[in-house]
Amino acid sequence: MADTVQTFLNYIDGAWVPCLLGSTFDNLNPADTRDVVGRFQASGPADAEAAVQAAQKAFDGWRKLAIGKRAKILNDAASYLEQNVEQFAQELTREEGKQLSQARDEFLRSAQTFRFYATEGQTLGGETYPQDDANMHVFSHREPLGVVTVISPWNFPASIPARKLAPALITGNTVVFKPSSDAPLSGLRLVEALEQAGVPPGVVNCVTGRAGEVGPVITNSQAIRAISFTGSTTAGTQIHRTVHLSTRLQMELGGKNPLIVMEDADLNLAVDLAIKGGFSLTGQACTGTSRILVVPSVKAAFTDKLLTRVSQLKIGNGMAPGMDLGPLATEKQLQTVQRYIDIGKSEARWLCGGERLTGGEFDHGYYLSPAVFTDVKNSMRIAQEEIFGPVLAIIEVADFDDALRQANDSQYGLSASIVTMNPRYMHVFTNEIQAGTVKINRTTTGNLVNAPFGGLKNSSTSTFRESGRAGLEFFTQIKTVYRGI
Ligand SMILES: NC(=O)c1ccc[n+]([C@@H]2O[C@H](COP(=O)([O-])OP(=O)(O)OC[C@H]3O[C@@H](n4cnc5c(N)ncnc54)[C@H](O)[C@@H]3O)[C@@H](O)[C@H]2O)c1
Ligand SMILES: O=S(=O)(O)c1ccc(CO)cc1
């Protein structure tokens, strides 16, 4: 039978090229592993080196190009994503497993991100400083850093790299981009959009392949002036240890995000938020809800309502409309979650789910039913370690202060939410919760492109945020000028 799998190439110095060793890897659809989404370049260090060199060569021309022209490229790339959204969304669903409507939203959000930075990037100015010399003008201005690396995970394979590429490019940096090998195609589509929009050779380079092969060159090289990384705390820690002193780092890492349910909570809302935060994207969002801290007076009613809703959730291929959960994105992720289900059963009280689904289409995908545990202690592994799957842990807390204390008892601090109408709780929660994203009567997931995003503690590096204006600041450095006459 003829091999109909499409092969995708690296993009280096303005050309789509195979990797030097000629090796490839296949990426499978997690909803149906008989479907090979594509064949990708298993690049080695020499390919990564070529990408870095191309980006170095292109930097001077790109930084000097009028910002209006850089903005036009981002806007045109956004149009390209919008024009091709149906095809790209279907590919995203096939490579990652999320629902088609979510994949469509993700590409449209990526286009919106390109447009946002095309405009916002043109407002990034410096400051002037009053001083005593009438014949001198003192001011600051911002310049690009140089060659920057973008490394992204599989769970938002379009929108996360879009949030990094757009601010890097509008401010005049050149980029080496490595998408996740578990969902590389959407990242390549972003690059294709930039190519179609006329980005000059070498300004954006994309190399697919294993982290162990490509990673060291694009993270350790002295030529790399900044790394914007989103992924696990484990990988982030590894990279953090090895980077050069002058390389600026921005890392968005793991989470173990709490949802607090107080005695005055609207329980229907609380259940909605738990379902949406915990199970949408099959629990594979860094800001996903994983711990539910609930006071005794509403615990039973909340749990009953939650279990009813969980029993109604529809699980299936994201290509079919109306599904609530899809497959886990990879076999490895499925196995990780299954391991945590076993751990949960040994340390807490299992209420439902966590079973591998079989029969029909389920036999060909990585499907697991959504799981809920109760009587969980915050010290247990299922309450402390990031699972990254459809697993909720219900933890009883004595009162508001106890909820806050236990919510903060975590190595992570990405997102946190409370369900209450009490203004005192809202106020104290906002001030005392250790999370970079604070939500009140809203799900722990979701964040705006025009607002800063990042976590506290082991959820992020502490120096820089991404998104909004913070994204532009990360990719630029300040020069202070004393201009006399
Ligand atoms: N905080 C956030 O904004 C955010 C958003 C999405 C996902 N995440 C986190 O990402 C994780 C899931 O994604 P994942 O499994 O793709 O993460 P991962 O850390 O395994 O991989 C992320 C990316 O880093 C690359 N990588 C891994 N080790 C590397 C190294 N040593 N050098 C260079 N590159 C390396 C991978 O190939 C991939 O492209 C979860 O922990 C989740 O919380 C965080
Ligand atoms: O760019 S977004 O798609 O809005 C996005 C989604 C998730 C996260 C963290 O998981 C960050 C950004």
Coordinates of C-alpha atoms and ligand atoms in Angstrom, one line a residue:
M1 CA 0.0 0.0 0.0
A2 CA 1.3 3.5 -0.9
D3 CA 2.5 5.6 2.0
T4 CA 0.2 8.5 2.1
V5 CA 1.6 10.2 5.2
Q6 CA 2.6 13.8 4.6
T7 CA 6.1 14.7 5.5
F8 CA 6.7 18.1 7.1
L9 CA 10.1 19.9 6.9
N10 CA 12.1 22.2 9.1
Y11 CA 12.1 25.9 8.2
I12 CA 15.6 27.3 8.3
D13 CA 16.9 30.5 6.6
G14 CA 13.7 31.0 4.6
A15 CA 13.5 27.4 3.2
W16 CA 11.6 24.3 4.1
V17 CA 14.4 21.7 4.5
P18 CA 14.8 18.1 5.6
C19 CA 17.0 17.5 8.6
L20 CA 20.7 16.7 7.8
L21 CA 20.6 13.1 9.0
G22 CA 17.4 12.4 7.0
S23 CA 15.6 10.9 10.0
T24 CA 11.9 11.4 10.7
F25 CA 9.3 10.5 13.3
D26 CA 5.6 10.0 13.0
N27 CA 3.0 11.7 15.1
L28 CA -0.2 9.8 15.8
N29 CA -3.8 11.0 16.4
P30 CA -4.5 10.3 20.1
A31 CA -8.2 9.8 19.4
D32 CA -7.4 7.1 16.8
T33 CA -3.8 5.9 16.6
R34 CA -4.4 4.4 13.2
D35 CA -4.4 8.0 11.9
V36 CA -0.8 9.3 11.3
V37 CA -1.1 13.0 11.5
G38 CA 2.2 13.6 9.8
R39 CA 5.9 12.7 9.5
F40 CA 8.3 15.2 11.0
Q41 CA 12.0 15.9 10.9
A42 CA 13.9 14.2 13.8
S43 CA 16.5 17.0 13.8
G44 CA 19.9 16.8 15.3
P45 CA 22.3 19.4 16.8
A46 CA 23.6 20.4 13.4
D47 CA 20.1 21.4 12.2
A48 CA 19.6 23.4 15.4
E49 CA 23.0 25.1 14.8
A50 CA 22.0 26.0 11.3
A51 CA 18.8 27.6 12.6
V52 CA 20.7 29.6 15.2
Q53 CA 23.2 30.8 12.6
A54 CA 20.4 31.8 10.2
A55 CA 18.7 33.8 13.0
Q56 CA 22.0 35.5 13.8
K57 CA 22.6 36.5 10.2
A58 CA 19.0 37.8 9.9
F59 CA 19.0 39.9 13.1
D60 CA 20.6 43.1 11.9
G61 CA 18.3 43.5 8.9
W62 CA 15.1 42.6 10.9
R63 CA 15.8 44.9 13.8
K64 CA 16.4 47.8 11.4
L65 CA 13.2 47.1 9.4
A66 CA 10.5 49.7 10.0
I67 CA 8.3 48.6 12.8
G68 CA 5.2 49.2 10.5
K69 CA 6.6 46.6 8.1
R70 CA 7.1 44.1 10.9
A71 CA 3.6 44.8 12.1
K72 CA 2.2 44.2 8.6
I73 CA 3.8 40.8 8.5
L74 CA 2.1 39.9 11.7
N75 CA -1.2 41.2 10.5
D76 CA -0.9 39.3 7.2
A77 CA 0.1 36.1 9.0
A78 CA -3.0 36.6 11.2
S79 CA -5.2 36.8 8.1
Y80 CA -3.6 33.6 6.7
L81 CA -4.4 31.8 10.0
E82 CA -8.0 33.1 9.8
Q83 CA -8.4 32.1 6.1
N84 CA -7.1 28.5 6.8
V85 CA -8.7 28.1 10.2
E86 CA -10.9 25.1 9.3
Q87 CA -7.9 23.0 8.0
F88 CA -5.6 24.1 10.8
A89 CA -8.2 23.4 13.5
Q90 CA -8.8 19.9 12.2
E91 CA -5.1 19.2 12.2
L92 CA -4.8 20.5 15.7
T93 CA -7.6 18.2 16.9
R94 CA -6.0 15.3 15.2
E95 CA -2.6 16.0 16.7
E96 CA -3.6 16.9 20.2
G97 CA -7.1 15.6 20.8
K98 CA -9.0 18.7 21.9
Q99 CA -12.5 19.4 20.5
L100 CA -12.7 20.9 17.0
S101 CA -14.4 24.0 18.4
Q102 CA -11.6 24.5 20.9
A103 CA -9.0 24.0 18.2
R104 CA -10.8 26.6 16.0
D105 CA -10.8 29.0 18.9
E106 CA -7.2 28.4 19.5
F107 CA -6.2 29.3 15.9
L108 CA -8.4 32.4 16.0
R109 CA -6.9 33.4 19.3
S110 CA -3.4 32.9 17.8
A111 CA -4.4 35.3 14.9
Q112 CA -5.8 37.7 17.5
T113 CA -2.4 37.5 19.4
F114 CA -0.5 38.3 16.2
R115 CA -2.8 41.3 15.6
F116 CA -2.6 42.4 19.3
Y117 CA 1.2 42.5 19.2
A118 CA 1.3 44.2 15.7
T119 CA -0.5 47.1 17.4
E120 CA 0.7 47.0 20.9
G121 CA 4.3 46.6 19.8
Q122 CA 4.2 50.0 18.1
T123 CA 3.3 51.7 21.4
L124 CA 6.4 50.4 23.3
G125 CA 8.4 53.6 24.0
G126 CA 11.0 54.7 26.6
E127 CA 10.9 57.5 29.2
T128 CA 12.5 60.9 29.5
Y129 CA 14.2 61.9 32.7
P130 CA 14.2 65.4 34.2
Q131 CA 17.7 66.6 35.2
D132 CA 19.7 69.8 35.7
D133 CA 21.6 70.3 32.4
A134 CA 19.6 72.4 30.0
N135 CA 21.8 71.3 27.1
M136 CA 21.2 67.6 27.7
H137 CA 18.3 65.3 27.0
V138 CA 18.2 62.0 29.0
F139 CA 15.9 59.3 27.8
S140 CA 15.6 55.5 27.6
H141 CA 14.6 53.4 24.7
R142 CA 14.1 49.7 24.2
E143 CA 15.9 47.5 21.8
P144 CA 15.5 43.8 20.7
L145 CA 17.8 41.3 22.4
G146 CA 19.0 39.3 19.3
V147 CA 18.4 35.6 18.7
V148 CA 15.7 34.2 21.0
T149 CA 14.5 30.6 21.5
V150 CA 10.8 29.7 21.7
I151 CA 10.0 26.2 23.2
S152 CA 6.4 25.1 23.5
P153 CA 4.4 22.2 24.9
W154 CA 1.7 20.1 23.2
N155 CA -1.4 21.2 25.0
F156 CA -1.8 24.6 23.2
P157 CA 0.4 23.9 20.2
A158 CA -0.7 27.1 18.4
S159 CA -1.7 29.7 20.9
I160 CA 1.2 29.3 23.3
P161 CA 3.9 29.7 20.6
A162 CA 1.9 32.6 19.1
R163 CA 2.1 34.4 22.4
K164 CA 5.9 34.1 22.3
L165 CA 6.6 34.5 18.5
A166 CA 4.5 37.7 18.1
P167 CA 6.1 39.9 20.8
A168 CA 9.6 38.5 19.9
L169 CA 9.2 39.5 16.3
I170 CA 7.5 42.8 16.6
T171 CA 10.3 44.0 18.8
G172 CA 12.9 43.1 16.3
N173 CA 14.3 39.8 17.6
T174 CA 14.9 36.7 15.4
V175 CA 13.7 33.4 16.5
V176 CA 14.6 29.7 16.7
F177 CA 11.4 27.8 17.5
K178 CA 11.1 24.2 18.7
P179 CA 7.5 22.9 19.0
S180 CA 6.6 19.8 21.0
S181 CA 7.2 16.5 19.2
D182 CA 3.8 15.4 20.4
A183 CA 2.0 18.2 18.5
P184 CA 4.4 19.8 16.0
L185 CA 2.1 20.5 13.1
S186 CA 0.2 23.5 14.5
G187 CA 3.5 25.3 15.3
L188 CA 4.7 24.7 11.8
R189 CA 1.4 26.2 10.5
L190 CA 2.2 29.4 12.5
V191 CA 5.6 29.5 10.8
E192 CA 4.0 28.9 7.4
A193 CA 1.6 31.9 8.1
L194 CA 4.6 34.1 8.8
E195 CA 6.4 32.8 5.6
Q196 CA 3.3 33.5 3.5
A197 CA 3.2 37.0 5.0
G198 CA 6.7 37.7 3.8
V199 CA 8.9 37.3 6.8
P200 CA 12.5 37.6 5.6
P201 CA 14.7 34.5 5.5
G202 CA 16.3 33.6 8.9
V203 CA 13.9 35.8 11.0
V204 CA 11.9 32.7 12.1
N205 CA 13.4 29.3 12.0
C206 CA 11.6 26.1 13.2
V207 CA 13.3 22.9 14.0
T208 CA 11.3 19.8 15.1
G209 CA 12.9 16.9 17.0
R210 CA 13.8 15.5 20.3
A211 CA 14.6 17.8 23.2
G212 CA 17.8 15.8 23.9
E213 CA 19.1 16.4 20.4
V214 CA 17.9 20.0 19.6
G215 CA 17.5 21.3 23.1
P216 CA 21.2 21.9 24.2
V217 CA 22.0 23.9 21.0
I218 CA 19.0 26.2 21.3
T219 CA 19.2 26.7 25.1
N220 CA 22.9 26.6 26.0
S221 CA 24.5 28.5 23.1
Q222 CA 25.9 31.9 24.0
A223 CA 24.3 33.3 20.8
I224 CA 20.8 32.8 22.4
R225 CA 19.9 36.0 24.2
A226 CA 16.6 34.8 25.6
I227 CA 14.5 31.7 26.0
S228 CA 10.7 31.7 26.3
F229 CA 9.8 28.3 27.5
T230 CA 6.4 26.7 28.4
G231 CA 6.4 23.2 29.7
S232 CA 6.9 21.0 32.8
T233 CA 8.7 22.2 35.9
T234 CA 11.1 19.3 35.4
A235 CA 12.2 20.3 31.9
G236 CA 12.2 24.0 32.9
T237 CA 14.5 23.2 35.8
Q238 CA 16.9 21.3 33.6
I239 CA 17.1 24.2 31.1
H240 CA 17.5 26.8 33.9
R241 CA 20.5 24.9 35.2
T242 CA 22.4 25.0 31.9
V243 CA 21.8 28.4 30.3
H244 CA 24.4 30.9 29.8
L245 CA 24.7 33.8 32.2
S246 CA 23.6 36.4 29.7
T247 CA 20.6 34.5 28.5
R248 CA 17.3 35.9 29.7
L249 CA 14.7 33.3 30.8
Q250 CA 10.9 33.3 30.9
M251 CA 9.4 30.0 32.0
E252 CA 5.8 29.1 32.3
L253 CA 5.6 25.7 34.1
G254 CA 3.3 23.4 36.0
G255 CA 0.4 24.0 38.3
K256 CA -1.8 22.3 41.0
N257 CA -4.5 24.9 40.9
P258 CA -7.1 25.1 43.7
L259 CA -10.8 26.0 43.6
I260 CA -12.1 27.0 47.0
V261 CA -15.9 26.5 47.6
M262 CA -17.2 28.6 50.5
E263 CA -20.4 28.1 52.5
D264 CA -22.1 31.0 50.6
A265 CA -21.1 29.7 47.2
D266 CA -23.7 29.3 44.4
L267 CA -23.2 25.5 44.2
N268 CA -24.3 25.3 40.6
L269 CA -21.7 27.8 39.7
A270 CA -19.1 26.0 41.8
V271 CA -19.8 22.7 40.0
D272 CA -19.7 24.4 36.6
L273 CA -16.3 25.8 37.4
A274 CA -15.0 22.5 38.7
I275 CA -16.2 20.7 35.6
K276 CA -14.9 23.3 33.2
G277 CA -11.6 23.9 35.1
G278 CA -10.9 20.2 35.8
F279 CA -12.2 18.4 32.8
S280 CA -12.2 20.7 29.7
L281 CA -9.1 19.8 27.6
T282 CA -9.3 16.5 29.4
G283 CA -7.6 18.1 32.4
Q284 CA -4.5 19.0 30.3
A285 CA -4.3 22.7 31.0
C286 CA -1.5 24.1 33.2
T287 CA -4.2 26.3 34.8
G288 CA -6.6 23.4 35.1
T289 CA -8.4 22.9 38.5
S290 CA -7.0 19.9 40.3
R291 CA -7.8 20.6 44.0
I292 CA -11.2 21.5 45.3
L293 CA -11.1 22.9 48.8
V294 CA -14.6 22.8 50.2
V295 CA -16.0 23.7 53.7
P296 CA -18.0 21.0 55.6
S297 CA -21.4 22.7 55.4
V298 CA -21.6 22.4 51.6
K299 CA -19.3 19.5 50.9
A300 CA -22.0 16.8 50.6
A301 CA -24.3 18.9 48.4
F302 CA -21.4 20.0 46.2
T303 CA -20.1 16.5 45.8
D304 CA -23.5 15.1 44.9
K305 CA -24.1 17.7 42.3
L306 CA -20.5 17.3 40.9
L307 CA -20.9 13.5 40.5
T308 CA -24.2 14.0 38.7
R309 CA -22.6 16.3 36.3
V310 CA -19.6 14.1 35.8
S311 CA -21.9 11.1 35.0
Q312 CA -23.4 13.2 32.1
L313 CA -20.1 14.1 30.5
K314 CA -19.6 12.9 26.9
I315 CA -16.2 11.4 26.0
G316 CA -15.1 10.9 22.5
N317 CA -13.2 12.0 19.4
G318 CA -12.9 15.8 19.3
M319 CA -13.9 15.7 15.7
A320 CA -17.4 14.7 16.7
P321 CA -19.5 17.7 17.9
G322 CA -20.8 17.8 21.5
M323 CA -18.0 15.9 23.3
D324 CA -16.9 17.2 26.7
L325 CA -13.7 15.3 27.0
G326 CA -11.3 13.9 24.4
P327 CA -8.4 11.4 24.7
L328 CA -5.3 12.1 26.7
A329 CA -2.8 13.6 24.2
T330 CA -0.2 10.8 24.3
E331 CA 0.2 7.3 25.5
K332 CA 2.8 8.5 28.0
Q333 CA 0.3 11.0 29.4
L334 CA -2.4 8.2 29.6
Q335 CA 0.0 6.0 31.6
T336 CA 1.0 8.9 33.9
V337 CA -2.6 9.6 34.7
Q338 CA -3.4 5.9 35.2
R339 CA -0.5 5.7 37.7
Y340 CA -2.0 8.6 39.6
I341 CA -5.4 7.0 39.7
D342 CA -3.8 4.0 41.4
I343 CA -1.9 6.2 43.8
G344 CA -5.2 8.1 44.5
K345 CA -7.0 4.8 45.2
S346 CA -4.3 3.8 47.7
E347 CA -4.3 7.1 49.6
A348 CA -7.9 8.7 49.4
R349 CA -11.5 7.7 48.7
W350 CA -12.2 7.0 45.0
L351 CA -15.7 8.2 43.9
C352 CA -15.7 7.7 40.2
G353 CA -13.8 7.4 36.9
G354 CA -10.2 6.8 36.0
E355 CA -11.0 3.8 33.9
R356 CA -9.5 3.1 30.5
L357 CA -12.4 3.2 28.0
T358 CA -12.7 0.3 25.6
G359 CA -14.9 -0.9 22.8
G360 CA -15.5 0.7 19.4
E361 CA -13.5 3.9 18.7
F362 CA -12.1 3.8 22.3
D363 CA -10.0 0.8 21.4
H364 CA -7.9 3.0 19.2
G365 CA -7.4 6.0 21.4
Y366 CA -6.1 7.1 24.8
Y367 CA -9.4 7.5 26.5
L368 CA -10.0 7.6 30.3
S369 CA -13.1 8.5 32.2
P370 CA -13.0 11.6 34.4
A371 CA -12.1 10.7 38.0
V372 CA -13.1 12.2 41.3
F373 CA -11.5 11.5 44.7
T374 CA -12.7 12.7 48.0
D375 CA -11.4 12.8 51.6
V376 CA -8.1 13.8 50.1
K377 CA -5.5 15.3 52.4
N378 CA -3.6 18.2 50.9
S379 CA -0.3 16.3 51.8
M380 CA -1.2 13.4 49.6
R381 CA 0.6 12.9 46.3
I382 CA -2.6 13.4 44.3
A383 CA -2.9 16.8 45.9
Q384 CA 0.7 17.8 45.6
E385 CA 1.9 16.5 42.2
E386 CA 0.8 17.8 38.9
I387 CA -1.2 15.0 37.2
F388 CA -2.2 16.8 34.0
G389 CA -5.3 14.7 33.4
P390 CA -9.0 14.5 34.2
V391 CA -8.7 14.0 37.9
L392 CA -10.3 16.1 40.7
A393 CA -9.3 15.8 44.4
I394 CA -11.9 17.1 46.9
I395 CA -10.3 18.3 50.1
E396 CA -12.4 19.2 53.2
V397 CA -11.2 22.4 54.9
A398 CA -12.4 23.8 58.2
D399 CA -13.1 27.4 57.2
F400 CA -11.8 30.2 55.0
D401 CA -8.4 30.6 56.8
D402 CA -7.8 26.8 56.5
A403 CA -8.8 26.9 52.8
L404 CA -6.3 29.6 52.2
R405 CA -3.6 27.9 54.1
Q406 CA -4.1 24.6 52.3
A407 CA -4.4 26.2 48.9
N408 CA -1.0 27.9 49.5
D409 CA 0.6 24.6 50.8
S410 CA 1.9 23.7 47.3
Q411 CA 5.2 24.0 45.4
Y412 CA 3.1 25.6 42.6
G413 CA 1.4 28.9 42.3
L414 CA -0.1 29.3 38.9
S415 CA -3.8 29.9 39.2
A416 CA -6.4 29.8 42.0
S417 CA -10.1 30.5 42.3
I418 CA -12.7 31.0 45.0
V419 CA -16.5 30.7 44.8
T420 CA -18.1 33.1 47.2
M421 CA -20.2 36.3 47.4
N422 CA -18.5 37.5 50.6
P423 CA -16.4 40.6 49.9
R424 CA -14.1 40.0 52.8
Y425 CA -13.2 36.5 51.4
M426 CA -12.7 38.0 48.0
H427 CA -10.4 40.7 49.4
V428 CA -8.3 38.5 51.6
F429 CA -8.1 35.8 48.9
T430 CA -6.8 38.3 46.4
N431 CA -4.1 39.5 48.8
E432 CA -3.0 36.3 50.4
I433 CA -3.3 33.6 47.7
Q434 CA 0.0 32.6 46.3
A435 CA -0.9 32.4 42.6
G436 CA 0.0 34.5 39.6
T437 CA -3.5 34.3 38.3
V438 CA -6.3 35.0 40.8
K439 CA -10.0 34.2 39.9
I440 CA -13.1 35.0 41.8
N441 CA -16.3 33.1 40.7
R442 CA -14.5 32.2 37.5
T443 CA -12.7 29.0 36.4
T444 CA -8.9 28.7 37.1
T445 CA -8.4 28.2 33.4
G446 CA -8.3 30.9 30.7
N447 CA -6.3 34.1 30.4
L448 CA -6.3 37.2 28.2
V449 CA -3.7 38.0 25.6
N450 CA -3.6 41.6 26.7
A451 CA -3.0 40.9 30.4
P452 CA 0.2 39.6 31.9
F453 CA 0.3 35.9 32.6
G454 CA 2.5 33.8 34.8
G455 CA 2.8 32.0 38.1
L456 CA 4.5 32.2 41.5
K457 CA 6.8 29.7 43.2
N458 CA 7.7 26.7 40.9
S459 CA 5.1 27.6 38.3
S460 CA 7.3 30.2 36.6
T461 CA 10.6 32.0 36.7
S462 CA 10.1 35.0 38.8
T463 CA 11.6 37.7 36.7
F464 CA 9.3 38.1 33.7
R465 CA 5.7 37.6 32.8
E466 CA 4.4 36.8 29.3
S467 CA 1.4 38.2 27.4
G468 CA 0.2 41.8 27.3
R469 CA 2.8 44.5 27.6
A470 CA 5.0 42.2 29.8
G471 CA 5.6 40.1 26.7
L472 CA 7.1 43.0 24.9
E473 CA 9.3 43.9 27.9
F474 CA 10.7 40.4 28.1
F475 CA 12.0 40.6 24.5
T476 CA 13.6 44.0 24.8
Q477 CA 16.4 45.6 26.8
I478 CA 16.7 49.2 28.0
K479 CA 19.3 51.7 26.9
T480 CA 19.6 55.0 28.8
V481 CA 20.9 57.8 26.6
Y482 CA 22.5 61.1 27.8
R483 CA 22.5 63.3 24.7
G484 CA 24.2 66.7 25.1
I485 CA 24.8 69.3 22.5
Ligands
LIG1 N1 2.4 27.6 32.8 C1 2.0 27.5 31.6 O1 1.7 28.5 30.9 C2 1.9 26.2 30.9 C3 1.1 26.1 29.8 C4 0.9 24.8 29.2 C5 1.6 23.7 29.7 N2 2.4 23.9 30.8 C6 3.0 22.7 31.4 O2 3.6 21.9 30.4 C7 3.6 20.6 30.8 C8 3.0 19.7 29.7 O3 3.6 19.9 28.5 P1 4.8 19.0 27.9 O4 4.6 17.6 28.3 O5 4.9 19.3 26.5 O6 6.0 19.6 28.7 P2 7.6 19.2 28.6 O7 8.3 20.0 29.6 O8 7.8 17.8 28.5 O9 8.0 19.8 27.1 C9 7.7 21.1 26.8 C10 8.7 21.5 25.6 O10 10.0 21.5 26.1 C11 10.8 20.7 25.3 N3 11.9 20.3 26.2 C12 11.8 19.4 27.2 N4 13.0 19.3 27.8 C13 13.8 20.1 27.2 C14 15.2 20.5 27.4 N5 16.0 19.9 28.3 N6 15.7 21.4 26.5 C15 15.0 22.0 25.6 N7 13.7 21.7 25.3 C16 13.1 20.8 26.2 C17 9.9 19.6 24.8 O11 10.4 19.0 23.7 C18 8.7 20.5 24.5 O12 8.8 21.1 23.2 C19 2.8 20.5 32.1 O13 3.7 20.4 33.1 C20 2.1 21.9 32.1 O14 1.7 22.4 33.3 C21 2.5 25.1 31.4
LIG2 O1 -2.7 31.5 24.8 S1 -3.8 30.7 25.4 O2 -4.4 29.7 24.6 O3 -4.9 31.6 25.9 C1 -3.2 29.9 26.8 C2 -3.8 28.8 27.2 C3 -3.3 28.1 28.3 C4 -2.3 28.6 29.0 C5 -1.8 27.9 30.1 O4 -2.2 26.5 30.1 C6 -1.7 29.8 28.6 C7 -2.1 30.4 27.5

